Amino acid sequence: MAAQTSKVRDVLSTEGCKVQTLTVSDQHATLLVTHSLIPDGGGPSAESDSADSKPAEPQEGGEVEPPKAVQSLIKLTLVPFHKELLGSNPIISGEDRQTPERNLLLHDPKASDAMLRFLRCHEYAMKSESGAEYSYYTARPCDLPAIGGASDDGLTRGKDQIDAETRKKPRLDAVAGGSESSAPADTPEDPSGKENNSKVDLTKCIMAAASGSGAFDVELISPASARQITRAMPSLGHTLINETPEMYESIVRPYIKSVVDSGSLSWIANVVQVKKEKERLLVNHDDFIVNIDTKWRSHPDPLTTSRDEWRDHPSTCDLYCLGIVKISDIASLRDLRGAHRRLLEDMRSEGLAAIESVYGVACDQVRVFVHYQPQFYHFHVHFTRLENETGCAVERGHLLSDILQNLEGDGEYYAKRTITYKLKKGSALENLIASYLEEKI
C-alpha cells in the first residue's frame, strides 16, 4: 500500500509533465496529465494506445529514442476558488463544444506549470484502489515541493520574477527526452490558429489555492486509455441512436467485444473477488456483489469511520451503490435473458435490504436501474436515492423493475427490441455507427 500511496505524486514528478484542463466547475475538475513512464511500472494498460511501455532503445548513431508520453486523468473535488487556476489551461475553447470538429488550443506552459505547483503542494493519502489503473486519494496541503528538481519558493516571490523565470525555462510540452519544440501527438502545436489567451493571474491563484485549500478528494486513472480520455473530454454535443438488433449485431456487439478483449476490464475481477475495495463492500453473494460506488463522494471515509456512523448520515441524500455480477458473459442490457431473472431479483432484494440495514434508507426511497450504453461492459446495476438524479436520464436509464417485467413476458426481449440512447459526438462507438448508417443510405 505504501508504494501506491504516492502514485499521484509519482505522476506529477515525472520529467516533462504537463497538465491541461478537460472540464472544470465550482465543484469538480478533470485534468489530463501527459508525462513520461513511471519507473516502477506505471506503464499503459492493455487498452491504452497512447503510450509504449518498452524501454528506450538506441537508434542509429547511438542516440536513444525518447520514450513516448503516457496520459493519465486526475479528477478532483474542489471549492470555487480553485476554479480559476485549474481551468487556466483548457484543451478546447467554450465555443467549440457544440461543433462537429474539436479544435485543440495551444498548450500554455505557464498555466501548466502553475497547476503543477498547486497539485504538488499536497500530500495524497490513498483511500482505496481497484488494483488496476483506478485509485482514490484524499489530498491535504503540505509544503511546496521543488519544481524541476530545484529549490522553489515561488509562492512567496513576486509575479514579475516568476514570469521572468518561466520565460527562461524550456517548454514543458516536450515529453521526457524530447526536443524543446516537440509536442505530444495528441496536442497539435497550432491546429486552428487559436491561442490560449488566459488572463488569469496565476501567481495569485497559486497563493490563494495553496494557502486555504483544505483537503479534497482525488481520483487517479493512470495510465488512462484513449476511451477513458474521450469520455472525459468536454462534450461536442450528443446524438440520439436508435439501435436496431441488426445494428447491434453488425456494429455494437463487435465494438463491445473489442473493449472486453482489450483487457481494460481486469480491475473488475479484483473487485468482484473482493481482493480490492473490501472497505466498500455491502453484499457478497455467490453470483454478485453490491458495494459503495466511488461516485458517492460525500460518503464517510470507509477506511476511517465505523459502519455504525453511516446509518442516517447526512450524506445518504447522495446514496449511490453498485451491484456487479460475478460472471463475465453478461456485458450489457442486450445480453439479459429470461434465465437471468432470478439473478436480477436476488441482486435487487439483497441490495435494498443491505442499504436499509446499513444506511436506514427504506427500499421505496431507492431507485434501481441499469444503463445502456453502460460506462463499462460488465453487467452492473445502480442503486441511488430518489433525491440523487445522477445517471438516471430517460435516454440512458432502464428501471430494473421494468427489465424484470419485460423478461417475464419474453425471455428474448432485449435481443429483439430497438433500444434508443444518446452517445457523445466523436466517441469511437458514435463514429462507427455514423459510418454504418452512411453506408446504408
Tab-separated table of C-alpha atoms in Angstrom:
chain	number	residue	atom	x	y	z
A	1	MET	CA	0.000	0.000	0.000
A	2	ALA	CA	2.811	2.414	0.737
A	3	ALA	CA	4.151	2.242	-2.791
A	4	GLN	CA	0.702	3.010	-4.213
A	5	THR	CA	0.097	5.899	-1.831
A	6	SER	CA	2.492	8.163	-3.744
A	7	LYS	CA	1.299	7.306	-7.252
A	8	VAL	CA	-0.256	10.745	-7.775
A	9	ARG	CA	2.984	12.415	-6.729
A	10	ASP	CA	4.952	9.972	-8.927
A	11	VAL	CA	2.894	11.029	-11.937
A	12	LEU	CA	3.251	14.743	-11.146
A	13	SER	CA	7.021	14.428	-10.641
A	14	THR	CA	7.870	12.831	-13.986
A	15	GLU	CA	10.104	14.681	-16.400
A	16	GLY	CA	8.278	16.830	-18.944
A	17	CYS	CA	4.967	16.531	-17.078
A	18	LYS	CA	2.254	18.869	-18.309
A	19	VAL	CA	-1.346	19.467	-17.211
A	20	GLN	CA	-4.351	20.533	-19.292
A	21	THR	CA	-7.943	21.226	-18.281
A	22	LEU	CA	-10.637	18.982	-19.728
A	23	THR	CA	-13.587	20.162	-17.611
A	24	VAL	CA	-13.944	22.417	-14.586
A	25	SER	CA	-16.867	23.627	-12.466
A	26	ASP	CA	-17.313	25.050	-8.976
A	27	GLN	CA	-17.221	21.524	-7.517
A	28	HIS	CA	-15.152	19.317	-9.851
A	29	ALA	CA	-12.212	19.429	-12.239
A	30	THR	CA	-10.896	16.819	-14.651
A	31	LEU	CA	-7.291	17.251	-15.720
A	32	LEU	CA	-5.335	15.494	-18.475
A	33	VAL	CA	-1.748	14.862	-17.409
A	34	THR	CA	0.816	13.966	-20.074
A	35	HIS	CA	4.001	12.500	-18.630
A	36	SER	CA	6.788	10.003	-19.151
A	37	LEU	CA	6.566	6.452	-17.867
A	38	ILE	CA	6.801	5.986	-14.118
A	39	PRO	CA	9.956	3.909	-13.468
A	40	ASP	CA	8.223	1.437	-11.107
A	41	GLY	CA	5.981	0.065	-13.799
A	42	GLY	CA	3.288	2.676	-14.150
A	43	GLY	CA	3.001	1.894	-17.841
A	44	PRO	CA	-0.077	1.731	-20.031
A	45	SER	CA	-2.979	-0.643	-19.540
A	46	ALA	CA	-3.917	-3.174	-22.154
A	47	GLU	CA	-6.495	-0.825	-23.616
A	48	SER	CA	-4.216	2.194	-23.761
A	49	ASP	CA	-2.929	3.122	-27.181
A	50	SER	CA	-1.357	6.380	-26.087
A	51	ALA	CA	1.902	5.014	-24.765
A	52	ASP	CA	4.546	2.435	-25.344
A	53	SER	CA	5.849	0.561	-22.316
A	54	LYS	CA	9.058	-0.602	-23.972
A	55	PRO	CA	12.278	0.912	-22.639
A	56	ALA	CA	14.061	3.373	-24.881
A	57	GLU	CA	16.328	1.686	-27.426
A	58	PRO	CA	19.415	3.115	-29.133
A	59	GLN	CA	18.834	4.340	-32.677
A	60	GLU	CA	21.343	4.547	-35.485
A	61	GLY	CA	24.315	6.578	-34.373
A	62	GLY	CA	23.906	5.521	-30.759
A	63	GLU	CA	21.202	8.038	-29.877
A	64	VAL	CA	18.497	6.871	-27.505
A	65	GLU	CA	14.935	7.330	-28.760
A	66	PRO	CA	12.919	9.398	-26.273
A	67	PRO	CA	10.103	7.496	-24.543
A	68	LYS	CA	6.583	8.107	-25.739
A	69	ALA	CA	4.258	10.045	-23.490
A	70	VAL	CA	1.731	8.382	-21.196
A	71	GLN	CA	-1.515	10.126	-20.338
A	72	SER	CA	-3.389	10.000	-17.035
A	73	LEU	CA	-6.601	11.555	-15.754
A	74	ILE	CA	-6.880	13.320	-12.393
A	75	LYS	CA	-10.400	14.096	-11.154
A	76	LEU	CA	-10.674	16.421	-8.179
A	77	THR	CA	-13.401	17.778	-5.964
A	78	LEU	CA	-12.720	21.411	-5.170
A	79	VAL	CA	-14.045	24.631	-3.743
A	80	PRO	CA	-14.823	27.601	-6.010
A	81	PHE	CA	-11.551	29.488	-5.610
A	82	HIS	CA	-9.663	26.620	-7.287
A	83	LYS	CA	-11.711	27.022	-10.446
A	84	GLU	CA	-9.734	29.906	-11.951
A	85	LEU	CA	-6.398	28.135	-11.524
A	86	LEU	CA	-7.458	24.630	-12.582
A	87	GLY	CA	-9.337	25.993	-15.586
A	88	SER	CA	-6.421	28.110	-16.826
A	89	ASN	CA	-5.118	25.666	-19.478
A	90	PRO	CA	-8.238	24.428	-21.360
A	91	ILE	CA	-7.800	21.884	-24.122
A	92	ILE	CA	-10.648	23.371	-26.183
A	93	SER	CA	-12.464	26.707	-26.070
A	94	GLY	CA	-16.046	27.063	-24.916
A	95	GLU	CA	-17.380	27.940	-28.360
A	96	ASP	CA	-16.031	24.660	-29.816
A	97	ARG	CA	-18.107	22.402	-27.613
A	98	GLN	CA	-21.129	22.080	-29.876
A	99	THR	CA	-19.303	21.907	-33.212
A	100	PRO	CA	-18.556	18.710	-35.122
A	101	GLU	CA	-14.792	19.299	-35.093
A	102	ARG	CA	-12.622	19.568	-31.979
A	103	ASN	CA	-10.128	22.416	-32.311
A	104	LEU	CA	-7.440	21.921	-29.711
A	105	LEU	CA	-5.974	25.032	-28.131
A	106	LEU	CA	-2.274	25.655	-27.836
A	107	HIS	CA	-0.783	24.254	-24.660
A	108	ASP	CA	0.084	27.048	-22.198
A	109	PRO	CA	3.305	26.013	-20.400
A	110	LYS	CA	2.967	28.788	-17.811
A	111	ALA	CA	-0.550	27.717	-16.836
A	112	SER	CA	0.505	24.061	-16.775
A	113	ASP	CA	3.442	24.896	-14.502
A	114	ALA	CA	1.138	26.823	-12.159
A	115	MET	CA	-1.302	23.908	-11.971
A	116	LEU	CA	1.573	21.532	-11.259
A	117	ARG	CA	2.808	23.818	-8.466
A	118	PHE	CA	-0.620	23.746	-6.861
A	119	LEU	CA	-1.019	19.953	-7.205
A	120	ARG	CA	2.478	19.384	-5.806
A	121	CYS	CA	1.513	21.449	-2.744
A	122	HIS	CA	-0.438	18.430	-1.471
A	123	GLU	CA	0.169	15.033	0.020
A	124	TYR	CA	-2.027	12.255	-1.375
A	125	ALA	CA	-3.238	9.609	1.078
A	126	MET	CA	-4.809	6.602	-0.585
A	127	LYS	CA	-8.408	5.784	0.341
A	128	SER	CA	-8.902	2.770	-1.948
A	129	GLU	CA	-7.771	1.290	-5.240
A	130	SER	CA	-9.053	-1.318	-7.665
A	131	GLY	CA	-5.707	-2.963	-8.346
A	132	ALA	CA	-5.630	-1.620	-11.902
A	133	GLU	CA	-5.472	1.959	-13.177
A	134	TYR	CA	-8.066	3.362	-10.756
A	135	SER	CA	-7.100	4.710	-7.329
A	136	TYR	CA	-8.633	7.201	-4.899
A	137	TYR	CA	-6.973	9.667	-2.530
A	138	THR	CA	-7.502	12.444	-0.036
A	139	ALA	CA	-5.285	15.426	-0.841
A	140	ARG	CA	-4.082	17.618	2.019
A	141	PRO	CA	-1.903	20.748	1.792
A	142	CYS	CA	1.799	20.435	2.551
A	143	ASP	CA	4.929	22.477	1.869
A	144	LEU	CA	5.531	23.363	-1.765
A	145	PRO	CA	7.961	20.786	-3.208
A	146	ALA	CA	10.804	21.540	-5.553
A	147	ILE	CA	9.804	22.229	-9.138
A	148	GLY	CA	12.025	20.826	-11.827
A	149	GLY	CA	14.440	19.419	-9.307
A	150	ALA	CA	15.477	22.754	-7.814
A	151	SER	CA	14.511	24.550	-4.655
A	152	ASP	CA	11.479	26.750	-5.341
A	153	ASP	CA	9.899	29.418	-3.201
A	154	GLY	CA	7.590	30.530	-5.993
A	155	LEU	CA	4.619	31.056	-3.706
A	156	THR	CA	6.350	33.945	-1.954
A	157	ARG	CA	8.262	35.553	-4.829
A	158	GLY	CA	6.774	38.387	-6.832
A	159	LYS	CA	4.823	37.743	-10.031
A	160	ASP	CA	7.307	39.581	-12.253
A	161	GLN	CA	10.211	37.417	-11.050
A	162	ILE	CA	8.248	34.197	-11.558
A	163	ASP	CA	7.141	35.288	-15.034
A	164	ALA	CA	10.734	36.143	-15.980
A	165	GLU	CA	11.967	32.746	-14.811
A	166	THR	CA	9.148	30.966	-16.619
A	167	ARG	CA	10.158	32.615	-19.900
A	168	LYS	CA	13.692	31.260	-19.463
A	169	LYS	CA	12.512	27.676	-18.850
A	170	PRO	CA	12.344	25.145	-21.696
A	171	ARG	CA	8.859	24.345	-22.919
A	172	LEU	CA	7.037	21.881	-20.694
A	173	ASP	CA	5.146	20.361	-23.616
A	174	ALA	CA	8.260	18.435	-24.662
A	175	VAL	CA	7.932	14.878	-23.443
A	176	ALA	CA	10.723	13.280	-21.489
A	177	GLY	CA	13.883	13.243	-23.538
A	178	GLY	CA	12.272	15.117	-26.444
A	179	SER	CA	13.298	18.391	-28.036
A	180	GLU	CA	12.103	21.659	-26.576
A	181	SER	CA	9.859	22.335	-29.547
A	182	SER	CA	8.207	18.936	-29.825
A	183	ALA	CA	4.613	18.480	-28.614
A	184	PRO	CA	2.752	15.262	-27.823
A	185	ALA	CA	0.960	13.734	-30.766
A	186	ASP	CA	-2.414	14.248	-29.087
A	187	THR	CA	-1.992	18.041	-28.791
A	188	PRO	CA	-1.134	19.821	-32.069
A	189	GLU	CA	1.177	22.809	-31.853
A	190	ASP	CA	-1.370	25.121	-33.506
A	191	PRO	CA	-4.289	23.220	-35.033
A	192	SER	CA	-6.587	26.194	-35.650
A	193	GLY	CA	-4.578	29.353	-35.253
A	194	LYS	CA	-6.091	29.813	-31.812
A	195	GLU	CA	-4.102	30.735	-28.768
A	196	ASN	CA	-4.917	30.125	-25.170
A	197	ASN	CA	-5.007	33.800	-24.183
A	198	SER	CA	-5.574	33.299	-20.489
A	199	LYS	CA	-5.889	36.485	-18.455
A	200	VAL	CA	-5.537	34.581	-15.188
A	201	ASP	CA	-3.100	35.931	-12.600
A	202	LEU	CA	-1.544	32.518	-11.985
A	203	THR	CA	0.704	33.551	-9.116
A	204	LYS	CA	-2.245	34.966	-7.195
A	205	CYS	CA	-4.239	31.789	-7.916
A	206	ILE	CA	-1.466	29.527	-6.624
A	207	MET	CA	-1.073	31.546	-3.456
A	208	ALA	CA	-4.821	31.613	-2.758
A	209	ALA	CA	-5.370	27.942	-3.513
A	210	ALA	CA	-2.360	26.672	-1.591
A	211	SER	CA	-2.987	28.853	1.442
A	212	GLY	CA	-6.601	27.923	2.044
A	213	SER	CA	-7.475	24.866	0.042
A	214	GLY	CA	-8.074	22.342	2.806
A	215	ALA	CA	-8.494	18.684	1.913
A	216	PHE	CA	-10.215	17.433	-1.236
A	217	ASP	CA	-10.843	14.096	-2.944
A	218	VAL	CA	-8.851	12.857	-5.930
A	219	GLU	CA	-9.477	10.047	-8.392
A	220	LEU	CA	-6.467	8.973	-10.454
A	221	ILE	CA	-6.775	6.935	-13.653
A	222	SER	CA	-3.222	6.077	-14.621
A	223	PRO	CA	-2.476	5.246	-17.283
A	224	ALA	CA	-5.710	6.345	-18.980
A	225	SER	CA	-6.841	4.683	-22.197
A	226	ALA	CA	-7.978	6.550	-25.283
A	227	ARG	CA	-11.583	5.589	-24.463
A	228	GLN	CA	-11.319	6.931	-20.902
A	229	ILE	CA	-9.838	10.202	-22.142
A	230	THR	CA	-12.558	10.555	-24.787
A	231	ARG	CA	-15.220	10.086	-22.114
A	232	ALA	CA	-13.628	12.822	-20.005
A	233	MET	CA	-13.228	15.342	-22.842
A	234	PRO	CA	-15.558	18.345	-22.973
A	235	SER	CA	-18.703	17.390	-24.835
A	236	LEU	CA	-19.121	18.254	-28.508
A	237	GLY	CA	-22.793	17.555	-28.072
A	238	HIS	CA	-24.690	14.289	-28.326
A	239	THR	CA	-26.676	12.376	-30.887
A	240	LEU	CA	-29.649	10.073	-30.390
A	241	ILE	CA	-29.135	6.494	-31.562
A	242	ASN	CA	-31.942	4.084	-32.437
A	243	GLU	CA	-30.074	0.799	-32.127
A	244	THR	CA	-31.854	-1.965	-34.014
A	245	PRO	CA	-30.997	-5.628	-33.394
A	246	GLU	CA	-29.255	-5.607	-36.803
A	247	MET	CA	-27.134	-2.586	-35.864
A	248	TYR	CA	-26.253	-4.224	-32.559
A	249	GLU	CA	-25.081	-7.443	-34.203
A	250	SER	CA	-23.188	-5.673	-37.006
A	251	ILE	CA	-21.528	-2.792	-35.148
A	252	VAL	CA	-22.161	-2.587	-31.401
A	253	ARG	CA	-21.537	-6.196	-30.371
A	254	PRO	CA	-18.128	-6.322	-32.167
A	255	TYR	CA	-17.227	-2.976	-30.579
A	256	ILE	CA	-18.131	-4.257	-27.102
A	257	LYS	CA	-16.127	-7.440	-27.728
A	258	SER	CA	-13.070	-5.382	-28.748
A	259	VAL	CA	-13.272	-3.411	-25.483
A	260	VAL	CA	-13.690	-6.562	-23.375
A	261	ASP	CA	-10.912	-8.408	-25.217
A	262	SER	CA	-8.518	-5.479	-24.739
A	263	GLY	CA	-8.099	-6.412	-21.064
A	264	SER	CA	-9.175	-2.973	-19.874
A	265	LEU	CA	-11.764	-4.505	-17.513
A	266	SER	CA	-9.291	-6.556	-15.491
A	267	TRP	CA	-9.875	-4.315	-12.465
A	268	ILE	CA	-13.421	-5.688	-12.154
A	269	ALA	CA	-12.132	-9.164	-11.278
A	270	ASN	CA	-10.262	-7.698	-8.298
A	271	VAL	CA	-13.444	-6.006	-7.075
A	272	VAL	CA	-15.934	-8.865	-7.509
A	273	GLN	CA	-13.477	-11.329	-5.986
A	274	VAL	CA	-13.158	-8.922	-3.037
A	275	LYS	CA	-9.414	-8.609	-3.487
A	276	LYS	CA	-9.772	-4.832	-3.691
A	277	GLU	CA	-12.218	-2.254	-2.283
A	278	LYS	CA	-13.117	-4.532	0.643
A	279	GLU	CA	-13.939	-1.483	2.717
A	280	ARG	CA	-16.726	-0.582	0.248
A	281	LEU	CA	-18.412	-3.999	0.240
A	282	LEU	CA	-22.051	-4.216	1.348
A	283	VAL	CA	-23.133	-7.603	-0.098
A	284	ASN	CA	-21.038	-10.592	-1.191
A	285	HIS	CA	-23.368	-13.111	-2.847
A	286	ASP	CA	-22.276	-16.203	-4.778
A	287	ASP	CA	-23.391	-14.523	-8.005
A	288	PHE	CA	-22.795	-10.812	-7.389
A	289	ILE	CA	-21.531	-8.111	-5.058
A	290	VAL	CA	-23.050	-4.788	-4.005
A	291	ASN	CA	-20.671	-2.040	-2.938
A	292	ILE	CA	-20.426	1.720	-2.437
A	293	ASP	CA	-19.978	3.426	-5.791
A	294	THR	CA	-16.976	5.735	-5.984
A	295	LYS	CA	-19.314	8.440	-7.358
A	296	TRP	CA	-20.790	8.715	-3.858
A	297	ARG	CA	-18.130	11.249	-2.923
A	298	SER	CA	-19.837	12.573	0.217
A	299	HIS	CA	-19.833	9.116	1.847
A	300	PRO	CA	-17.859	8.933	5.122
A	301	ASP	CA	-14.394	7.530	4.538
A	302	PRO	CA	-14.898	3.729	4.658
A	303	LEU	CA	-11.362	3.245	5.964
A	304	THR	CA	-11.619	5.562	8.951
A	305	THR	CA	-15.280	5.606	10.034
A	306	SER	CA	-17.240	2.753	11.600
A	307	ARG	CA	-20.346	1.457	9.846
A	308	ASP	CA	-22.428	2.492	12.823
A	309	GLU	CA	-21.742	6.102	11.831
A	310	TRP	CA	-23.008	5.506	8.292
A	311	ARG	CA	-26.605	4.962	9.390
A	312	ASP	CA	-28.735	8.102	8.909
A	313	HIS	CA	-25.613	10.029	7.922
A	314	PRO	CA	-26.390	13.346	6.131
A	315	SER	CA	-24.602	12.022	3.041
A	316	THR	CA	-27.326	9.398	2.463
A	317	CYS	CA	-29.144	12.004	0.357
A	318	ASP	CA	-26.377	11.292	-2.222
A	319	LEU	CA	-26.674	7.492	-1.833
A	320	TYR	CA	-25.090	5.656	-4.775
A	321	CYS	CA	-24.311	1.928	-4.661
A	322	LEU	CA	-23.403	-0.526	-7.394
A	323	GLY	CA	-24.252	-4.191	-7.914
A	324	ILE	CA	-21.838	-6.136	-10.157
A	325	VAL	CA	-22.372	-9.699	-11.368
A	326	LYS	CA	-19.537	-12.174	-10.923
A	327	ILE	CA	-20.000	-13.976	-14.238
A	328	SER	CA	-18.324	-12.302	-17.196
A	329	ASP	CA	-20.656	-13.310	-20.056
A	330	ILE	CA	-23.234	-10.547	-19.455
A	331	ALA	CA	-21.699	-7.389	-20.900
A	332	SER	CA	-24.808	-5.222	-21.052
A	333	LEU	CA	-28.591	-4.999	-21.086
A	334	ARG	CA	-28.584	-6.617	-24.535
A	335	ASP	CA	-27.301	-9.906	-23.072
A	336	LEU	CA	-30.081	-10.317	-20.494
A	337	ARG	CA	-32.393	-13.293	-20.994
A	338	GLY	CA	-35.264	-14.858	-19.084
A	339	ALA	CA	-32.820	-17.185	-17.327
A	340	HIS	CA	-31.238	-14.163	-15.608
A	341	ARG	CA	-34.419	-13.068	-13.818
A	342	ARG	CA	-33.562	-14.878	-10.583
A	343	LEU	CA	-30.108	-13.275	-10.512
A	344	LEU	CA	-31.599	-9.822	-11.020
A	345	GLU	CA	-34.292	-10.348	-8.393
A	346	ASP	CA	-31.732	-11.526	-5.838
A	347	MET	CA	-29.454	-8.562	-6.511
A	348	ARG	CA	-32.326	-6.116	-6.139
A	349	SER	CA	-33.696	-7.641	-2.922
A	350	GLU	CA	-30.319	-8.146	-1.216
A	351	GLY	CA	-29.017	-4.760	-2.315
A	352	LEU	CA	-32.076	-2.933	-0.991
A	353	ALA	CA	-32.010	-4.901	2.266
A	354	ALA	CA	-28.325	-4.036	2.821
A	355	ILE	CA	-28.937	-0.354	2.075
A	356	GLU	CA	-31.802	-0.213	4.584
A	357	SER	CA	-29.781	-2.096	7.210
A	358	VAL	CA	-26.577	-0.060	6.838
A	359	TYR	CA	-27.921	3.405	5.985
A	360	GLY	CA	-31.506	3.376	7.278
A	361	VAL	CA	-32.870	4.256	3.822
A	362	ALA	CA	-36.128	2.455	3.021
A	363	CYS	CA	-36.444	0.477	-0.207
A	364	ASP	CA	-39.174	2.790	-1.546
A	365	GLN	CA	-36.626	5.638	-1.447
A	366	VAL	CA	-34.103	3.862	-3.699
A	367	ARG	CA	-34.089	3.813	-7.491
A	368	VAL	CA	-32.664	0.602	-9.014
A	369	PHE	CA	-31.726	0.808	-12.679
A	370	VAL	CA	-29.368	-0.184	-15.490
A	371	HIS	CA	-27.552	1.978	-18.043
A	372	TYR	CA	-27.458	1.391	-21.773
A	373	GLN	CA	-24.905	2.184	-23.033
A	374	PRO	CA	-23.083	1.436	-19.771
A	375	GLN	CA	-19.866	3.007	-18.526
A	376	PHE	CA	-18.123	-0.377	-18.649
A	377	TYR	CA	-19.082	-3.628	-20.337
A	378	HIS	CA	-19.517	-5.962	-17.385
A	379	PHE	CA	-23.134	-6.076	-16.262
A	380	HIS	CA	-23.915	-3.908	-13.248
A	381	VAL	CA	-26.914	-2.326	-11.556
A	382	HIS	CA	-27.169	1.147	-9.967
A	383	PHE	CA	-28.845	1.896	-6.624
A	384	THR	CA	-29.465	5.621	-5.989
A	385	ARG	CA	-31.630	7.615	-3.612
A	386	LEU	CA	-34.591	9.315	-5.277
A	387	GLU	CA	-33.143	12.755	-4.491
A	388	ASN	CA	-29.953	11.834	-6.368
A	389	GLU	CA	-30.680	12.131	-10.094
A	390	THR	CA	-27.138	11.330	-11.232
A	391	GLY	CA	-27.167	8.972	-14.214
A	392	CYS	CA	-30.915	8.457	-14.478
A	393	ALA	CA	-31.606	10.370	-17.726
A	394	VAL	CA	-34.545	8.834	-19.574
A	395	GLU	CA	-32.500	8.093	-22.707
A	396	ARG	CA	-29.996	6.018	-20.744
A	397	GLY	CA	-31.609	4.540	-17.637
A	398	HIS	CA	-33.791	1.398	-17.541
A	399	LEU	CA	-35.562	0.595	-14.266
A	400	LEU	CA	-34.800	-2.916	-13.056
A	401	SER	CA	-38.500	-3.476	-12.294
A	402	ASP	CA	-39.304	-2.806	-15.963
A	403	ILE	CA	-36.479	-5.089	-17.112
A	404	LEU	CA	-37.816	-7.943	-14.970
A	405	GLN	CA	-41.329	-7.452	-16.299
A	406	ASN	CA	-40.111	-7.400	-19.908
A	407	LEU	CA	-38.096	-10.602	-19.433
A	408	GLU	CA	-41.059	-12.287	-17.770
A	409	GLY	CA	-43.181	-11.599	-20.863
A	410	ASP	CA	-40.448	-12.550	-23.352
A	411	GLY	CA	-37.099	-14.037	-22.318
A	412	GLU	CA	-35.562	-12.760	-25.589
A	413	TYR	CA	-36.977	-9.243	-25.223
A	414	TYR	CA	-33.642	-7.384	-25.225
A	415	ALA	CA	-32.316	-9.386	-28.184
A	416	LYS	CA	-35.291	-8.295	-30.308
A	417	ARG	CA	-36.109	-4.695	-29.457
A	418	THR	CA	-34.749	-1.424	-30.791
A	419	ILE	CA	-33.079	0.495	-27.946
A	420	THR	CA	-32.776	4.274	-28.074
A	421	TYR	CA	-29.922	6.066	-26.299
A	422	LYS	CA	-27.643	9.068	-26.678
A	423	LEU	CA	-23.932	8.998	-27.477
A	424	LYS	CA	-21.301	11.688	-27.256
A	425	LYS	CA	-20.410	13.005	-30.708
A	426	GLY	CA	-16.948	11.964	-31.786
A	427	SER	CA	-16.783	8.920	-29.494
A	428	ALA	CA	-15.470	5.688	-31.012
A	429	LEU	CA	-18.858	3.952	-30.998
A	430	GLU	CA	-20.673	7.011	-32.380
A	431	ASN	CA	-18.164	7.196	-35.244
A	432	LEU	CA	-18.694	3.512	-36.059
A	433	ILE	CA	-22.461	3.874	-36.029
A	434	ALA	CA	-22.323	7.029	-38.166
A	435	SER	CA	-20.245	5.204	-40.802
A	436	TYR	CA	-22.641	2.232	-40.692
A	437	LEU	CA	-25.669	4.487	-41.246
A	438	GLU	CA	-23.957	6.372	-44.088
A	439	GLU	CA	-23.261	3.087	-45.900
A	440	LYS	CA	-26.933	2.107	-45.656
A	441	ILE	CA	-28.143	5.304	-47.321
